[in-house]
């Protein structure tokens, strides 16, 4: 069963990044994003946003999808309110979007190709694993039912940290809860927003782009699908960093 993590000591942990080389196993934990990474739900969010704004009398421009993907609810919803001029408070819109998304996932929740296999492999080998999402706790708990909560030692929701993605707080919180060094964590993400958060925390990133392209860097490996990611692959990435 997953647990949540208190966000105290984030500042101390952040300041310690890079202060000393990590010891022990090169790969200490795997931290996984949720929407668009493990579950094929990025399209669900956009569909809900389109429907909600249609009910308010507004049509969303498809180009905005790249702006709101992967972002925290407050940023995405705030952008859409400003872009459309919709007369609705942010708090009220957030409730409508979460309600609409929950309705969607109550009937179907498709996993991304390779997700089930990767989670089973990490569990089988006892690799500490955390689910780290910008989605709210109410959404994460629903999705965990389908993903299998037993695969994760803990989960971190976007409404449980002082600052969510693209800030490092979610990944620093996960590392703190697992008792590992963020530098020795492999993060799997699908959006530029999530990648920025993981890299700001000092993690090595495997990016599996879902909506917009992501460019590889020295500490960021880009792959076309989770089907190419397994434990050997992740350990190899961390070994190359040494």
CSV table of C-alpha atoms in Angstrom, one decimal, residues 1-5 123 129-131 137 141 144-145 148-155 178:
chain,number,residue,atom,x,y,z
A,1,UNK,CA,0.0,0.0,0.0
A,2,UNK,CA,1.3,3.4,-0.9
A,3,UNK,CA,1.8,6.2,1.6
A,4,UNK,CA,2.1,10.0,1.4
A,5,UNK,CA,5.1,11.9,2.5
A,123,UNK,CA,8.4,-5.0,-7.9
A,129,UNK,CA,9.4,2.9,-6.6
A,130,UNK,CA,7.3,6.0,-6.2
A,131,UNK,CA,4.4,7.5,-8.2
A,137,UNK,CA,-4.7,13.0,-4.5
A,141,UNK,CA,-5.9,7.2,-5.5
A,144,UNK,CA,-3.7,3.4,-8.2
A,145,UNK,CA,-6.6,1.0,-8.1
A,148,UNK,CA,-1.8,-1.7,-8.5
A,149,UNK,CA,-0.9,0.3,-5.4
A,150,UNK,CA,1.4,-2.6,-4.3
A,151,UNK,CA,3.9,-1.6,-6.9
A,152,UNK,CA,4.6,1.7,-5.2
A,153,UNK,CA,6.2,2.4,-1.8
A,154,UNK,CA,4.7,5.8,-1.8
A,155,UNK,CA,2.9,8.4,-4.0
A,178,UNK,CA,12.2,6.6,0.2
